[in-house]
Coordinates of C-alpha atoms and ligand atoms in Angstrom, one line a residue:
M1 CA 76.4 131.8 107.4
S2 CA 80.1 131.2 108.2
E3 CA 81.4 127.6 108.3
N4 CA 81.9 125.5 111.4
L5 CA 85.2 126.2 113.2
L6 CA 84.7 123.6 115.9
E7 CA 82.7 120.4 115.7
I8 CA 82.1 118.4 118.9
R9 CA 80.8 114.9 118.2
N10 CA 79.3 112.5 120.8
L11 CA 81.6 113.6 123.5
T12 CA 81.4 111.6 126.8
K13 CA 83.5 112.2 129.9
N14 CA 83.1 110.3 133.2
F15 CA 84.9 110.9 136.5
G16 CA 84.4 107.6 138.3
S17 CA 80.7 107.2 138.7
V18 CA 79.9 110.8 137.7
T19 CA 79.0 111.5 134.1
A20 CA 80.2 115.0 133.5
L21 CA 79.4 115.0 129.8
N22 CA 77.0 112.5 128.3
N23 CA 77.3 112.1 124.5
I24 CA 77.1 115.8 123.6
S25 CA 77.4 117.2 120.1
L26 CA 77.6 120.8 119.0
D27 CA 79.1 123.0 116.3
I28 CA 80.6 126.4 116.8
K29 CA 81.1 128.8 113.9
T30 CA 83.9 131.2 113.2
N31 CA 83.6 134.5 115.1
E32 CA 80.8 133.3 117.2
M33 CA 80.2 134.5 120.8
F34 CA 78.9 131.2 122.0
A35 CA 77.7 130.7 125.6
L36 CA 77.5 127.5 127.6
L37 CA 74.8 128.0 130.2
G38 CA 73.6 125.7 132.9
P39 CA 73.4 125.0 136.7
S40 CA 76.4 124.2 138.8
G41 CA 78.0 120.8 138.1
C42 CA 76.4 120.3 134.6
G43 CA 79.7 119.9 132.8
K44 CA 80.5 123.3 131.4
T45 CA 84.1 123.6 132.7
T46 CA 84.8 120.0 131.8
L47 CA 83.9 120.8 128.2
L48 CA 86.2 123.8 128.1
R49 CA 89.0 121.8 129.7
I50 CA 88.6 119.1 127.0
I51 CA 88.7 121.8 124.2
A52 CA 91.8 123.4 125.8
G53 CA 93.6 120.0 126.3
F54 CA 93.6 119.8 130.1
E55 CA 91.2 116.8 130.1
Y56 CA 90.8 114.0 127.6
P57 CA 87.3 112.6 126.8
D58 CA 86.3 108.9 127.2
S59 CA 84.8 108.9 123.8
G60 CA 83.9 111.3 121.0
Q61 CA 85.6 113.8 118.8
V62 CA 86.6 117.4 118.7
L63 CA 87.4 118.8 115.2
M64 CA 88.8 122.2 114.4
N65 CA 88.5 123.1 110.7
Q66 CA 87.7 119.4 110.1
S67 CA 90.9 118.1 111.7
D68 CA 91.4 116.3 115.0
L69 CA 92.0 118.9 117.7
L70 CA 92.5 116.2 120.4
A71 CA 95.6 115.0 118.6
I72 CA 97.3 118.4 119.0
P73 CA 99.4 118.8 122.2
T74 CA 97.8 121.2 124.7
R75 CA 100.6 123.7 124.4
T76 CA 100.3 124.2 120.7
R77 CA 96.5 124.1 120.3
P78 CA 95.2 127.4 118.8
V79 CA 93.0 127.7 121.8
N80 CA 93.4 129.6 125.1
L81 CA 91.5 129.1 128.3
M82 CA 91.0 132.2 130.6
F83 CA 90.5 131.0 134.1
Q84 CA 88.0 132.4 136.5
S85 CA 90.7 133.6 138.8
Y86 CA 92.7 135.7 136.4
A87 CA 96.0 134.5 137.8
L88 CA 98.0 137.6 136.9
F89 CA 101.6 137.6 138.0
P90 CA 101.6 139.9 141.1
H91 CA 105.3 141.0 140.7
M92 CA 104.9 141.9 137.1
D93 CA 103.5 145.2 135.7
V94 CA 100.6 145.3 133.2
F95 CA 103.0 145.4 130.2
S96 CA 104.9 142.3 131.4
N97 CA 101.8 140.4 132.3
I98 CA 100.5 140.8 128.8
S99 CA 103.8 140.3 126.9
Y100 CA 104.5 137.2 128.9
G101 CA 102.2 135.2 126.6
L102 CA 104.5 136.1 123.6
T103 CA 107.8 135.3 125.2
N104 CA 108.1 131.7 124.1
T105 CA 107.4 132.5 120.5
S106 CA 109.8 133.1 117.6
L107 CA 109.1 136.9 117.8
S108 CA 111.9 139.4 118.3
K109 CA 111.9 141.6 121.4
E110 CA 110.9 144.6 119.3
E111 CA 108.1 142.7 117.7
I112 CA 106.8 141.5 121.1
S113 CA 106.9 145.0 122.4
K114 CA 105.1 146.4 119.4
Q115 CA 102.3 143.7 119.5
T116 CA 101.9 144.2 123.3
F117 CA 101.4 147.9 122.9
E118 CA 98.9 147.4 120.1
I119 CA 96.8 145.1 122.4
I120 CA 97.2 147.5 125.3
E121 CA 95.8 150.3 123.2
K122 CA 92.9 148.3 121.8
I123 CA 91.9 147.1 125.2
G124 CA 92.2 150.6 126.7
L125 CA 95.0 150.0 129.3
Q126 CA 97.4 152.8 128.2
E127 CA 97.2 154.6 131.5
H128 CA 98.1 151.5 133.5
V129 CA 101.1 150.0 131.6
K130 CA 103.5 150.3 134.6
K131 CA 101.0 149.3 137.3
K132 CA 101.2 146.0 139.2
P133 CA 97.9 144.0 139.5
N134 CA 97.3 145.1 143.1
Q135 CA 97.2 148.7 141.9
L136 CA 94.3 147.9 139.5
S137 CA 90.5 147.6 140.0
G138 CA 88.8 144.3 139.4
G139 CA 87.5 145.4 136.0
Q140 CA 91.0 146.6 135.0
Q141 CA 92.6 143.3 136.2
Q142 CA 90.0 141.5 134.1
R143 CA 91.1 143.5 131.0
V144 CA 94.7 142.6 131.6
A145 CA 93.9 138.9 131.9
L146 CA 91.9 139.2 128.7
A147 CA 94.7 141.0 126.9
R148 CA 97.2 138.4 128.0
A149 CA 94.8 135.6 126.8
I150 CA 94.5 137.0 123.3
A151 CA 98.1 138.1 122.9
R152 CA 99.0 134.9 121.0
K153 CA 95.9 135.4 118.8
P154 CA 94.2 132.1 119.5
K155 CA 91.5 131.0 117.1
I156 CA 89.3 130.3 120.1
L157 CA 89.3 131.9 123.5
L158 CA 87.6 129.9 126.2
L159 CA 86.3 132.0 129.1
D160 CA 85.2 130.2 132.3
E161 CA 82.8 132.5 134.3
P162 CA 85.0 135.5 133.4
L163 CA 82.9 138.1 135.0
S164 CA 81.7 136.3 138.1
A165 CA 84.2 138.1 140.5
L166 CA 83.0 141.6 139.4
D167 CA 80.1 143.5 140.9
K168 CA 77.0 144.1 138.9
K169 CA 77.7 147.5 137.4
I170 CA 81.3 146.7 136.3
R171 CA 80.0 143.3 135.1
Q172 CA 77.6 145.0 132.7
E173 CA 80.3 147.3 131.4
M174 CA 82.6 144.4 130.9
Q175 CA 79.9 142.5 129.0
V176 CA 79.8 145.4 126.5
E177 CA 83.6 145.5 126.5
L178 CA 83.9 141.7 125.8
K179 CA 81.6 142.0 122.8
R180 CA 83.6 144.9 121.5
I181 CA 86.9 143.1 122.0
Q182 CA 85.6 139.9 120.4
H183 CA 84.5 141.9 117.4
E184 CA 87.7 143.9 117.1
F185 CA 90.1 140.9 117.3
G186 CA 87.9 138.5 115.3
I187 CA 88.4 135.6 117.8
T188 CA 85.7 133.0 118.4
F189 CA 84.7 133.2 122.1
I190 CA 83.2 130.3 124.1
I191 CA 82.0 131.7 127.4
V192 CA 80.8 129.7 130.3
T193 CA 78.3 131.2 132.7
H194 CA 75.5 130.1 135.0
D195 CA 73.9 133.5 134.8
Q196 CA 71.2 133.5 132.2
D197 CA 71.0 137.3 131.8
E198 CA 74.7 137.4 131.1
A199 CA 74.4 134.6 128.5
I200 CA 71.4 136.4 126.9
S201 CA 73.1 139.8 126.7
L202 CA 76.5 138.4 125.4
A203 CA 76.0 135.5 123.2
N204 CA 74.7 135.1 119.7
R205 CA 74.0 131.4 120.4
I206 CA 73.6 129.6 123.7
A207 CA 73.8 125.9 124.6
V208 CA 71.7 125.1 127.7
F209 CA 73.2 122.3 129.7
N210 CA 71.8 120.1 132.4
K211 CA 73.4 117.1 134.0
G212 CA 76.0 116.6 131.3
E213 CA 73.5 116.9 128.5
I214 CA 72.6 119.7 126.0
K215 CA 68.9 120.6 126.4
Q216 CA 68.8 123.1 123.5
I217 CA 71.1 125.2 121.3
S218 CA 69.5 128.4 120.0
S219 CA 69.7 132.2 119.8
P220 CA 68.8 133.9 123.0
Q221 CA 65.5 135.1 121.5
E222 CA 64.6 131.6 120.3
L223 CA 65.4 130.1 123.7
Y224 CA 63.1 132.6 125.3
E225 CA 60.3 132.4 122.8
N226 CA 60.4 128.8 121.8
P227 CA 62.0 126.6 124.4
T228 CA 61.8 123.0 123.2
N229 CA 61.5 121.4 126.7
E230 CA 60.4 122.1 130.2
F231 CA 63.9 122.5 131.6
V232 CA 64.8 125.3 129.2
A233 CA 61.4 126.9 129.7
N234 CA 62.1 127.0 133.4
F235 CA 65.7 128.0 133.2
I236 CA 65.5 130.9 130.8
G237 CA 63.5 134.0 131.7
D238 CA 60.6 134.4 134.1
G239 CA 57.8 132.0 133.2
N240 CA 54.7 130.4 134.4
L241 CA 54.6 126.6 134.0
L242 CA 51.2 125.2 134.8
K243 CA 49.8 121.6 134.7
A244 CA 47.0 121.0 132.3
V245 CA 45.4 118.1 130.3
S246 CA 45.6 118.0 126.5
T247 CA 42.3 117.9 124.7
G248 CA 43.5 117.1 121.2
N249 CA 42.9 120.6 119.9
G250 CA 44.2 122.5 123.0
F251 CA 44.2 121.9 126.7
Q252 CA 42.0 122.1 129.7
H253 CA 43.1 123.8 132.9
P254 CA 41.0 123.6 136.0
S255 CA 41.2 127.4 136.6
L256 CA 41.8 128.8 133.2
G257 CA 39.3 126.7 131.4
E258 CA 39.6 125.2 127.9
I259 CA 42.1 126.9 125.5
V260 CA 42.5 126.1 121.8
V261 CA 46.1 125.9 120.8
S262 CA 47.8 123.6 118.3
H263 CA 50.3 121.0 119.7
N264 CA 51.0 117.4 119.1
S265 CA 50.4 115.9 122.6
G266 CA 47.3 113.9 121.6
S267 CA 44.3 113.9 123.9
G268 CA 43.9 113.2 127.7
K269 CA 47.6 113.5 128.5
Q270 CA 49.1 115.5 131.4
I271 CA 51.1 118.4 129.9
S272 CA 52.8 121.5 131.1
I273 CA 52.1 124.9 129.6
L274 CA 54.3 127.9 129.6
I275 CA 53.0 131.5 129.5
R276 CA 55.4 134.4 130.0
P277 CA 54.4 137.1 132.5
E278 CA 54.3 139.8 129.9
N279 CA 51.8 137.9 127.8
I280 CA 49.0 137.8 130.3
S281 CA 46.4 140.5 130.7
L282 CA 44.3 140.8 133.8
V283 CA 40.7 141.8 134.2
K284 CA 39.0 142.3 137.5
A285 CA 36.0 140.0 138.1
S286 CA 34.4 139.1 141.4
D287 CA 34.2 135.4 140.3
G288 CA 37.7 135.6 138.7
A289 CA 40.0 132.6 138.2
G290 CA 42.6 133.9 140.7
E291 CA 43.3 136.3 143.5
I292 CA 46.1 138.8 143.6
T293 CA 48.4 138.0 146.5
D294 CA 51.2 140.4 145.8
S295 CA 51.7 143.6 143.8
V296 CA 55.2 145.2 143.6
F297 CA 56.2 148.4 142.0
A298 CA 59.1 147.6 139.6
G299 CA 59.9 151.0 137.9
S300 CA 58.4 150.6 134.5
R301 CA 55.7 148.0 135.5
K302 CA 53.9 146.3 138.3
N303 CA 54.9 142.7 139.2
I304 CA 51.7 141.0 140.1
T305 CA 51.5 137.6 141.8
I306 CA 48.2 135.6 141.5
K307 CA 47.1 132.5 143.2
L308 CA 44.8 130.4 141.1
R309 CA 42.0 128.1 142.4
T310 CA 44.4 125.2 141.8
N311 CA 46.8 126.9 144.2
E312 CA 49.2 127.4 141.3
I313 CA 51.1 130.7 141.4
V314 CA 51.2 132.9 138.3
R315 CA 53.3 136.0 137.8
V316 CA 52.1 138.8 135.5
Y317 CA 53.8 142.0 134.4
A318 CA 51.1 144.7 134.4
D319 CA 51.1 148.3 133.4
K320 CA 52.5 150.5 136.2
S321 CA 49.2 152.5 136.4
A322 CA 46.9 149.4 136.5
S323 CA 44.5 149.6 139.4
L324 CA 45.2 146.1 140.7
E325 CA 45.4 145.6 144.4
I326 CA 46.2 142.7 146.7
G327 CA 42.9 140.8 147.3
D328 CA 41.4 141.6 144.0
R329 CA 40.0 138.7 142.0
V330 CA 41.0 138.6 138.4
N331 CA 40.5 136.7 135.1
L332 CA 43.6 135.9 133.1
S333 CA 43.7 136.2 129.3
F334 CA 46.4 135.5 126.8
K335 CA 46.8 134.7 123.1
P336 CA 47.0 131.1 122.1
Q337 CA 50.1 131.8 120.1
D338 CA 51.9 132.9 123.3
V339 CA 51.3 129.5 125.0
R340 CA 54.0 126.7 124.7
V341 CA 53.1 123.2 125.5
F342 CA 55.4 120.4 126.8
Ligands
ATP401 N1 88.7 116.1 138.2 C1 87.5 115.7 138.6 N2 87.4 114.6 139.3 C2 86.2 114.2 139.7 N3 85.0 114.8 139.4 C3 85.0 115.9 138.6 C4 86.3 116.4 138.2 N4 86.0 117.5 137.4 C5 84.7 117.6 137.4 N5 84.1 116.7 138.1 C6 82.6 116.5 138.3 O1 82.0 116.5 137.0 C7 80.8 117.3 137.1 C8 80.9 118.4 136.2 O2 81.8 119.4 136.6 P1 82.1 120.8 136.0 O3 83.2 121.4 136.7 O4 82.3 120.5 134.5 O5 80.7 121.6 136.2 P2 80.3 123.1 135.9 O6 79.2 123.0 135.0 O7 81.5 123.8 135.4 O8 79.9 123.6 137.3 P3 80.1 125.1 138.0 O9 79.0 126.0 137.4 O10 79.8 124.8 139.4 O11 81.5 125.5 137.7 C9 80.6 117.6 138.5 O12 79.8 116.7 139.2 C10 82.0 117.6 139.1 O13 82.0 117.3 140.5
MG402 MG1 82.7 125.4 136.2

């Protein structure tokens, strides 16, 4: 495992009575594609702005390679923030937009030109060198902004919702492209998004934020399979969160009955259980635990909605050929190891 490039320690930032970041700590490793994911207003942009030097925290530390990043003036930090609106210069062509980032350096004109053409080639903008931003598609403008942001070879590129202005298909293409570029240039990316699918498909690790706090930091797979709290369970992926009572060696649910599953909740406590839709099997039974209230064809599967006797709603992904119809009563089965308890 590579070493930590960035260490964020007990960072707190208040705006008046609003706590944007509440004592957060996290490490980011060299060459990571790290995502900050969370609902609107949870502090994602504030964290990027502190790393970039546009805000200063009330308390806490930010270290890059073990030395104090907050002590380095904004302009000379080896960090670049790419804004959501790409802010390309409308009167400049693609070449000038990209080379602009290199103009205040000690590089000669020839060297600037050489480096700019190298980036243009790597990002695949060769055909567009002389175009102005308004002659480019959204995806192409995005690439120019990206090229400009990495021209100075920052150690860390901060991207705040970089793909949110693009439509779905171009967005998916750009996700693949971002990964390729990150790999090719060997720059650490910290990317902010409130779209969980985007975070999951892009990042090697994700920090899930809520209300200025970090709820979990894990790989996408780990967040999906082993959320450590109810917020993450709810926020990541489709899930069924049901209320149950712990029994010491499992739980009791009024519709699903008693299930043996190891957890540390003690006995007699109100708990929440998470079961993913793909981990539930359905068997028709006239006295079944629930009734099918909706069944939707979804290409490779059927999305089934069930209402339990408790009135709780459960979603299940069933085989597309399953003969399950609205109004059928069904029993639900699942493996104890697929149940998470909170
Ligand atoms: N300059 C500021 N002055 C006052 N309040 C601010 C300022 N900047 C951010 N906030 C507040 O801090 C909180 C966190 O804001 P932030 O922009 O970091 O959220 P976010 O997670 O990026 O949200 P979004 O997904 O909507 O962009 C919000 O309640 C916001 O209103
Ligand atoms: Mg934001």
